[in-house]
PDB file of C-alpha atoms in Angstrom:
ATOM      1  CA  UNK I 289     -36.002  -3.217  -0.669  1.00 60.00           C
ATOM      2  CA  UNK I 290     -34.982  -3.008   2.956  1.00 71.00           C
ATOM      3  CA  UNK I 291     -36.137   0.062   4.874  1.00 87.00           C
ATOM      4  CA  UNK I 292     -32.867   0.234   6.781  1.00 93.00           C
ATOM      5  CA  UNK I 293     -29.463  -1.379   6.833  1.00 96.00           C
ATOM      6  CA  UNK I 294     -27.336  -2.071   9.893  1.00 97.00           C
ATOM      7  CA  UNK I 295     -23.669  -1.124  10.020  1.00 98.00           C
ATOM      8  CA  UNK I 296     -21.131  -1.518  12.777  1.00 98.00           C
ATOM      9  CA  UNK I 297     -19.440   1.693  13.896  1.00 98.00           C
ATOM     10  CA  UNK I 298     -16.119   2.030  15.687  1.00 98.00           C
ATOM     11  CA  UNK I 299     -14.614   5.170  17.167  1.00 97.00           C
ATOM     12  CA  UNK I 300     -10.971   5.613  18.040  1.00 96.00           C
ATOM     13  CA  UNK I 301      -8.799   7.791  20.267  1.00 94.00           C
ATOM     14  CA  UNK I 302     -10.217  11.290  20.851  1.00 94.00           C
ATOM     15  CA  UNK I 303     -13.368  10.496  18.860  1.00 95.00           C
ATOM     16  CA  UNK I 304     -13.995   7.452  21.063  1.00 95.00           C
ATOM     17  CA  UNK I 305     -13.731   9.632  24.154  1.00 95.00           C
ATOM     18  CA  UNK I 306     -15.982  12.331  22.691  1.00 94.00           C
ATOM     19  CA  UNK I 307     -18.619   9.815  21.549  1.00 95.00           C
ATOM     20  CA  UNK I 308     -18.427   8.019  24.883  1.00 95.00           C
ATOM     21  CA  UNK I 309     -18.625   4.633  23.131  1.00 96.00           C
ATOM     22  CA  UNK I 310     -16.175   2.368  21.319  1.00 96.00           C
ATOM     23  CA  UNK I 311     -18.585   0.551  19.073  1.00 97.00           C
ATOM     24  CA  UNK I 312     -22.226   0.728  18.210  1.00 96.00           C
ATOM     25  CA  UNK I 313     -24.694  -0.463  15.634  1.00 97.00           C
ATOM     26  CA  UNK I 314     -26.292   2.127  13.398  1.00 97.00           C
ATOM     27  CA  UNK I 315     -29.452   1.672  11.345  1.00 97.00           C
ATOM     28  CA  UNK I 316     -29.528   3.898   8.280  1.00 96.00           C
ATOM     29  CA  UNK I 317     -31.370   4.145   5.001  1.00 96.00           C
ATOM     30  CA  UNK I 318     -30.124   1.921   2.171  1.00 95.00           C
ATOM     31  CA  UNK I 319     -27.740   3.730  -0.188  1.00 94.00           C
ATOM     32  CA  UNK I 320     -26.520   6.100   2.548  1.00 97.00           C
ATOM     33  CA  UNK I 321     -23.039   7.559   2.250  1.00 98.00           C
ATOM     34  CA  UNK I 322     -20.299   7.554   4.862  1.00 98.00           C
ATOM     35  CA  UNK I 323     -21.121  11.253   5.428  1.00 97.00           C
ATOM     36  CA  UNK I 324     -24.795  10.397   6.051  1.00 97.00           C
ATOM     37  CA  UNK I 325     -23.706   7.813   8.619  1.00 98.00           C
ATOM     38  CA  UNK I 326     -21.416  10.272  10.400  1.00 97.00           C
ATOM     39  CA  UNK I 327     -24.108  12.957  10.445  1.00 96.00           C
ATOM     40  CA  UNK I 328     -26.555  10.464  11.981  1.00 97.00           C
ATOM     41  CA  UNK I 329     -23.965   9.629  14.645  1.00 97.00           C
ATOM     42  CA  UNK I 330     -23.366  13.322  15.362  1.00 96.00           C
ATOM     43  CA  UNK I 331     -27.077  13.770  15.935  1.00 95.00           C
ATOM     44  CA  UNK I 332     -26.799  11.046  18.560  1.00 95.00           C
ATOM     45  CA  UNK I 333     -23.468  12.148  20.091  1.00 96.00           C
ATOM     46  CA  UNK I 334     -23.460  15.935  20.037  1.00 93.00           C
ATOM     47  CA  UNK I 335     -19.828  16.260  21.160  1.00 93.00           C
ATOM     48  CA  UNK I 336     -18.494  14.604  17.985  1.00 94.00           C
ATOM     49  CA  UNK I 337     -16.628  17.178  15.869  1.00 93.00           C
ATOM     50  CA  UNK I 338     -17.572  18.374  12.394  1.00 92.00           C
ATOM     51  CA  UNK I 339     -16.496  16.195   9.486  1.00 93.00           C
ATOM     52  CA  UNK I 340     -13.411  18.185   8.504  1.00 88.00           C
ATOM     53  CA  UNK I 341     -10.554  16.875  10.587  1.00 83.00           C
ATOM     54  CA  UNK I 342     -12.149  13.409  10.736  1.00 93.00           C
ATOM     55  CA  UNK I 343     -11.354  10.558   8.350  1.00 93.00           C
ATOM     56  CA  UNK I 344     -13.641   7.675   7.634  1.00 96.00           C
ATOM     57  CA  UNK I 345     -12.835   4.068   6.859  1.00 97.00           C
ATOM     58  CA  UNK I 346     -15.042   1.313   5.511  1.00 98.00           C
ATOM     59  CA  UNK I 347     -14.037  -2.278   6.192  1.00 97.00           C
ATOM     60  CA  UNK I 348     -10.513  -1.268   7.313  1.00 96.00           C
ATOM     61  CA  UNK I 349      -9.770   0.912   4.263  1.00 94.00           C
ATOM     62  CA  UNK I 350      -9.736   4.717   4.194  1.00 94.00           C
ATOM     63  CA  UNK I 351     -12.813   5.883   2.287  1.00 96.00           C
ATOM     64  CA  UNK I 352     -14.142   9.167   0.941  1.00 96.00           C
ATOM     65  CA  UNK I 353     -17.215  10.763   2.522  1.00 97.00           C
ATOM     66  CA  UNK I 354     -19.323  10.044  -0.586  1.00 98.00           C
ATOM     67  CA  UNK I 355     -18.657   6.288  -0.454  1.00 97.00           C
ATOM     68  CA  UNK I 356     -21.880   4.250  -0.159  1.00 97.00           C
ATOM     69  CA  UNK I 357     -22.161   1.924   2.800  1.00 97.00           C
ATOM     70  CA  UNK I 358     -23.744  -1.531   2.779  1.00 97.00           C
ATOM     71  CA  UNK I 359     -25.405  -3.849   5.262  1.00 96.00           C
ATOM     72  CA  UNK I 360     -22.825  -5.350   7.626  1.00 97.00           C
ATOM     73  CA  UNK I 361     -20.025  -2.895   6.818  1.00 98.00           C
ATOM     74  CA  UNK I 362     -17.612  -1.855   9.529  1.00 98.00           C
ATOM     75  CA  UNK I 363     -17.327   1.938   9.583  1.00 98.00           C
ATOM     76  CA  UNK I 364     -14.576   3.616  11.564  1.00 97.00           C
ATOM     77  CA  UNK I 365     -14.166   7.285  12.360  1.00 96.00           C
ATOM     78  CA  UNK I 366     -10.624   8.296  12.884  1.00 91.00           C
ATOM     79  CA  UNK I 367      -8.870  11.450  14.078  1.00 89.00           C
ATOM     80  CA  UNK I 368      -5.668  12.524  12.299  1.00 79.00           C
ATOM     81  CA  UNK I 369      -2.909  10.030  13.139  1.00 79.00           C
ATOM     82  CA  UNK I 370      -0.116  10.976  15.503  1.00 66.00           C
ATOM     83  CA  UNK I 371       2.187  12.232  12.741  1.00 65.00           C
ATOM     84  CA  UNK I 372       5.183  13.741  14.427  1.00 60.00           C
ATOM     85  CA  UNK I 373       7.859  16.155  13.369  1.00 64.00           C
ATOM     86  CA  UNK I 374      10.412  14.816  10.940  1.00 64.00           C
TER      87      UNK I 374
ATOM     88  CA  UNK L  97       8.113  -9.175   5.678  1.00 82.00           C
ATOM     89  CA  UNK L  98       6.773  -8.781   9.153  1.00 92.00           C
ATOM     90  CA  UNK L  99       4.197  -6.342  10.526  1.00 97.00           C
ATOM     91  CA  UNK L 100       3.205  -6.189  14.190  1.00 97.00           C
ATOM     92  CA  UNK L 101       1.043  -4.064  16.444  1.00 98.00           C
ATOM     93  CA  UNK L 102       1.839  -5.208  19.950  1.00 97.00           C
ATOM     94  CA  UNK L 103       1.509  -4.322  23.623  1.00 97.00           C
ATOM     95  CA  UNK L 104       4.788  -6.158  24.340  1.00 97.00           C
ATOM     96  CA  UNK L 105       8.182  -4.410  24.215  1.00 97.00           C
ATOM     97  CA  UNK L 106       9.600  -4.344  20.674  1.00 98.00           C
ATOM     98  CA  UNK L 107      12.774  -6.349  20.106  1.00 97.00           C
ATOM     99  CA  UNK L 108      14.653  -4.254  17.522  1.00 97.00           C
ATOM    100  CA  UNK L 109      17.241  -6.963  16.844  1.00 97.00           C
ATOM    101  CA  UNK L 110      14.515  -9.479  16.085  1.00 97.00           C
ATOM    102  CA  UNK L 111      13.046  -7.182  13.419  1.00 98.00           C
ATOM    103  CA  UNK L 112      16.486  -6.639  11.900  1.00 98.00           C
ATOM    104  CA  UNK L 113      17.031 -10.388  11.865  1.00 97.00           C
ATOM    105  CA  UNK L 114      13.713 -10.760   9.991  1.00 98.00           C
ATOM    106  CA  UNK L 115      15.027  -8.694   7.046  1.00 98.00           C
ATOM    107  CA  UNK L 116      18.620  -9.933   6.914  1.00 98.00           C
ATOM    108  CA  UNK L 117      19.584 -12.314   4.110  1.00 97.00           C
ATOM    109  CA  UNK L 118      22.802 -13.160   2.297  1.00 98.00           C
ATOM    110  CA  UNK L 119      22.145 -10.736  -0.589  1.00 97.00           C
ATOM    111  CA  UNK L 120      21.492  -7.755   1.686  1.00 98.00           C
ATOM    112  CA  UNK L 121      24.600  -5.663   2.314  1.00 98.00           C
ATOM    113  CA  UNK L 122      22.774  -2.990   4.311  1.00 98.00           C
ATOM    114  CA  UNK L 123      20.145  -2.910   7.036  1.00 98.00           C
ATOM    115  CA  UNK L 124      18.734   0.448   8.041  1.00 98.00           C
ATOM    116  CA  UNK L 125      16.574   0.615  11.161  1.00 98.00           C
ATOM    117  CA  UNK L 126      14.548   3.536  12.443  1.00 98.00           C
ATOM    118  CA  UNK L 127      13.531   3.336  16.105  1.00 98.00           C
ATOM    119  CA  UNK L 128      11.106   5.878  17.546  1.00 97.00           C
ATOM    120  CA  UNK L 129      11.729   6.459  21.262  1.00 97.00           C
ATOM    121  CA  UNK L 130       9.443   8.020  23.877  1.00 97.00           C
ATOM    122  CA  UNK L 131      10.898  11.483  24.571  1.00 97.00           C
ATOM    123  CA  UNK L 132      10.763  13.228  27.968  1.00 97.00           C
ATOM    124  CA  UNK L 133       9.560  16.540  26.508  1.00 96.00           C
ATOM    125  CA  UNK L 134       7.102  17.911  23.981  1.00 93.00           C
ATOM    126  CA  UNK L 135       5.819  21.400  23.165  1.00 90.00           C
ATOM    127  CA  UNK L 136       8.296  22.750  25.770  1.00 93.00           C
ATOM    128  CA  UNK L 137       6.706  20.652  28.513  1.00 95.00           C
ATOM    129  CA  UNK L 138       7.957  17.699  30.537  1.00 97.00           C
ATOM    130  CA  UNK L 139       6.354  14.436  29.399  1.00 97.00           C
ATOM    131  CA  UNK L 140       5.816  11.695  31.994  1.00 97.00           C
ATOM    132  CA  UNK L 141       4.555   8.872  29.766  1.00 97.00           C
ATOM    133  CA  UNK L 142       2.503   8.059  26.653  1.00 97.00           C
ATOM    134  CA  UNK L 143      -0.440   5.859  25.778  1.00 97.00           C
ATOM    135  CA  UNK L 144      -0.772   4.594  22.219  1.00 97.00           C
ATOM    136  CA  UNK L 145      -4.051   3.332  20.802  1.00 96.00           C
ATOM    137  CA  UNK L 146      -4.364   1.466  17.498  1.00 97.00           C
ATOM    138  CA  UNK L 147      -7.066   0.323  15.140  1.00 97.00           C
ATOM    139  CA  UNK L 148      -5.106  -2.897  14.911  1.00 95.00           C
ATOM    140  CA  UNK L 149      -7.290  -4.625  12.300  1.00 96.00           C
ATOM    141  CA  UNK L 150      -6.581  -1.708   9.957  1.00 97.00           C
ATOM    142  CA  UNK L 151      -3.073  -0.777  11.131  1.00 97.00           C
ATOM    143  CA  UNK L 152      -1.485  -4.093  10.199  1.00 97.00           C
ATOM    144  CA  UNK L 153      -2.926  -4.111   6.638  1.00 97.00           C
ATOM    145  CA  UNK L 154      -1.839  -0.457   6.232  1.00 97.00           C
ATOM    146  CA  UNK L 155       1.692  -1.433   7.274  1.00 98.00           C
ATOM    147  CA  UNK L 156       1.634  -4.313   4.797  1.00 97.00           C
ATOM    148  CA  UNK L 157       0.540  -1.862   2.080  1.00 97.00           C
ATOM    149  CA  UNK L 158       3.476   0.442   2.899  1.00 98.00           C
ATOM    150  CA  UNK L 159       5.802  -2.571   2.766  1.00 98.00           C
ATOM    151  CA  UNK L 160       4.451  -3.302  -0.719  1.00 97.00           C
ATOM    152  CA  UNK L 161       4.920   0.355  -1.753  1.00 97.00           C
ATOM    153  CA  UNK L 162       8.545   0.113  -0.601  1.00 98.00           C
ATOM    154  CA  UNK L 163       9.015  -3.021  -2.700  1.00 97.00           C
ATOM    155  CA  UNK L 164       7.479  -1.261  -5.710  1.00 98.00           C
ATOM    156  CA  UNK L 165      10.129   1.476  -5.389  1.00 98.00           C
ATOM    157  CA  UNK L 166      13.040  -0.623  -4.147  1.00 98.00           C
ATOM    158  CA  UNK L 167      12.330  -4.141  -5.467  1.00 98.00           C
ATOM    159  CA  UNK L 168      15.181  -5.740  -3.535  1.00 97.00           C
ATOM    160  CA  UNK L 169      14.103  -4.350  -0.162  1.00 98.00           C
ATOM    161  CA  UNK L 170      12.874  -6.517   2.675  1.00 98.00           C
ATOM    162  CA  UNK L 171      10.808  -4.773   5.314  1.00 98.00           C
ATOM    163  CA  UNK L 172       9.732  -5.301   8.923  1.00 98.00           C
ATOM    164  CA  UNK L 173       7.631  -2.874  10.975  1.00 98.00           C
ATOM    165  CA  UNK L 174       6.303  -2.890  14.503  1.00 98.00           C
ATOM    166  CA  UNK L 175       4.344  -0.400  16.569  1.00 98.00           C
ATOM    167  CA  UNK L 176       3.779  -0.638  20.277  1.00 98.00           C
ATOM    168  CA  UNK L 177       0.438   0.189  21.908  1.00 98.00           C
ATOM    169  CA  UNK L 178      -0.627   0.801  25.498  1.00 98.00           C
ATOM    170  CA  UNK L 179       1.356   2.519  28.241  1.00 98.00           C
ATOM    171  CA  UNK L 180       4.939   3.498  27.347  1.00 98.00           C
ATOM    172  CA  UNK L 181       7.564   5.007  29.624  1.00 98.00           C
ATOM    173  CA  UNK L 182      10.255   7.520  28.651  1.00 98.00           C
ATOM    174  CA  UNK L 183      13.043   5.814  26.693  1.00 98.00           C
ATOM    175  CA  UNK L 184      10.934   2.890  25.465  1.00 98.00           C
ATOM    176  CA  UNK L 185      10.757   2.007  21.772  1.00 98.00           C
ATOM    177  CA  UNK L 186       7.361   2.939  20.307  1.00 98.00           C
ATOM    178  CA  UNK L 187       7.899   2.149  16.618  1.00 98.00           C
ATOM    179  CA  UNK L 188      10.476   0.384  14.451  1.00 98.00           C
ATOM    180  CA  UNK L 189      10.969   0.211  10.692  1.00 98.00           C
ATOM    181  CA  UNK L 190      13.776  -2.095   9.522  1.00 98.00           C
ATOM    182  CA  UNK L 191      14.717  -2.352   5.839  1.00 98.00           C
ATOM    183  CA  UNK L 192      17.408  -4.408   4.182  1.00 98.00           C
ATOM    184  CA  UNK L 193      18.738  -3.715   0.681  1.00 98.00           C
ATOM    185  CA  UNK L 194      21.799  -4.730  -1.297  1.00 98.00           C
ATOM    186  CA  UNK L 195      23.436  -1.303  -0.637  1.00 98.00           C
ATOM    187  CA  UNK L 196      23.176   1.446   1.955  1.00 98.00           C
ATOM    188  CA  UNK L 197      21.846   4.324  -0.185  1.00 98.00           C
ATOM    189  CA  UNK L 198      18.569   2.563  -0.965  1.00 98.00           C
ATOM    190  CA  UNK L 199      18.340   1.117   2.559  1.00 98.00           C
ATOM    191  CA  UNK L 200      18.452   4.644   4.061  1.00 98.00           C
ATOM    192  CA  UNK L 201      15.973   6.005   1.521  1.00 98.00           C
ATOM    193  CA  UNK L 202      13.510   3.127   1.845  1.00 98.00           C
ATOM    194  CA  UNK L 203      13.605   3.217   5.647  1.00 98.00           C
ATOM    195  CA  UNK L 204      13.019   6.983   5.733  1.00 98.00           C
ATOM    196  CA  UNK L 205      10.199   6.647   3.263  1.00 97.00           C
ATOM    197  CA  UNK L 206       8.656   3.813   5.292  1.00 98.00           C
ATOM    198  CA  UNK L 207       8.582   5.657   8.623  1.00 97.00           C
ATOM    199  CA  UNK L 208       7.210   8.823   7.004  1.00 95.00           C
ATOM    200  CA  UNK L 209       4.380   6.871   5.347  1.00 96.00           C
ATOM    201  CA  UNK L 210       3.678   4.974   8.560  1.00 96.00           C
ATOM    202  CA  UNK L 211       3.339   8.235  10.503  1.00 93.00           C
ATOM    203  CA  UNK L 212       0.800   9.613   8.034  1.00 90.00           C
ATOM    204  CA  UNK L 213      -1.335   6.602   7.182  1.00 92.00           C
ATOM    205  CA  UNK L 214      -1.285   3.968   9.908  1.00 95.00           C
ATOM    206  CA  UNK L 215      -4.196   4.436  12.346  1.00 96.00           C
ATOM    207  CA  UNK L 216      -2.341   4.664  15.648  1.00 95.00           C
ATOM    208  CA  UNK L 217      -2.791   7.556  18.095  1.00 94.00           C
ATOM    209  CA  UNK L 218      -0.657   8.982  20.841  1.00 95.00           C
ATOM    210  CA  UNK L 219      -1.956  10.347  24.117  1.00 96.00           C
ATOM    211  CA  UNK L 220       0.659  12.467  25.820  1.00 96.00           C
ATOM    212  CA  UNK L 221       0.737  12.814  29.597  1.00 97.00           C
ATOM    213  CA  UNK L 222       2.661  16.034  30.263  1.00 96.00           C
ATOM    214  CA  UNK L 223       3.236  18.600  32.991  1.00 95.00           C
ATOM    215  CA  UNK L 224       0.499  20.839  31.525  1.00 94.00           C
ATOM    216  CA  UNK L 225      -2.122  18.117  31.106  1.00 95.00           C
ATOM    217  CA  UNK L 226      -3.106  15.175  28.927  1.00 96.00           C
ATOM    218  CA  UNK L 227      -3.344  15.617  25.159  1.00 95.00           C
ATOM    219  CA  UNK L 228      -4.186  13.625  22.067  1.00 94.00           C
ATOM    220  CA  UNK L 229      -1.470  14.356  19.502  1.00 92.00           C
ATOM    221  CA  UNK L 230      -3.056  14.706  16.051  1.00 88.00           C
ATOM    222  CA  UNK L 231      -0.451  15.652  13.492  1.00 81.00           C
ATOM    223  CA  UNK L 232       0.660  19.165  14.375  1.00 80.00           C
ATOM    224  CA  UNK L 233      -2.105  19.590  16.952  1.00 84.00           C
ATOM    225  CA  UNK L 234      -2.152  18.708  20.629  1.00 87.00           C
ATOM    226  CA  UNK L 235      -5.788  18.458  21.672  1.00 89.00           C
ATOM    227  CA  UNK L 236      -6.613  18.491  25.387  1.00 88.00           C
ATOM    228  CA  UNK L 237      -8.425  15.324  26.444  1.00 87.00           C
ATOM    229  CA  UNK L 238     -12.166  15.825  26.748  1.00 73.00           C
ATOM    230  CA  UNK L 239     -12.414  18.579  24.146  1.00 66.00           C
TER     231      UNK L 239
END
């Protein structure tokens, strides 16, 4: 069993500016969830906001925080989209 | 069916032409235009940022949802990214159907879904500062 897996992380819009990076590689324990990954990133980039108000995506699909991540996955952390008044 | 995220100006007629066919008696097109004001403030310009590798598949998914509801619809969508001036077209949804009632409904449904689920963000440059627009919230850049 691997001691860590590597995932690719992408930040967008305000989260990209707050993190100060667009992409990075994260090493996390096997069987980690999307929430675990985000918490690890917040420990590294203290200006990232709390999880509520952030959405996660795994391999270009919206994903719940409890979703497990795998070696080589692309994780993205996404602020609410622009929306707009009807 | 055509789905684009592009830095080039959007040609609305080209998207309409992509959905026209002899069985379609109605084409309904929504064009979103950069407005010169927001939150009571003068807006000078916008910057749009996309997660393009996810935005295009999300658009395709919405196109499929439209076809599930209105099986005879044909759909084209485009969203601009980068720097946009006042009056420029930022987003277009074009839908053709046999008749106008379903064309209006499907187009309305398509733009509403796009606004809530396609990962594209707007940065507003206004008289009172620069803001990321996140749904109902305008968040000052850097905070």
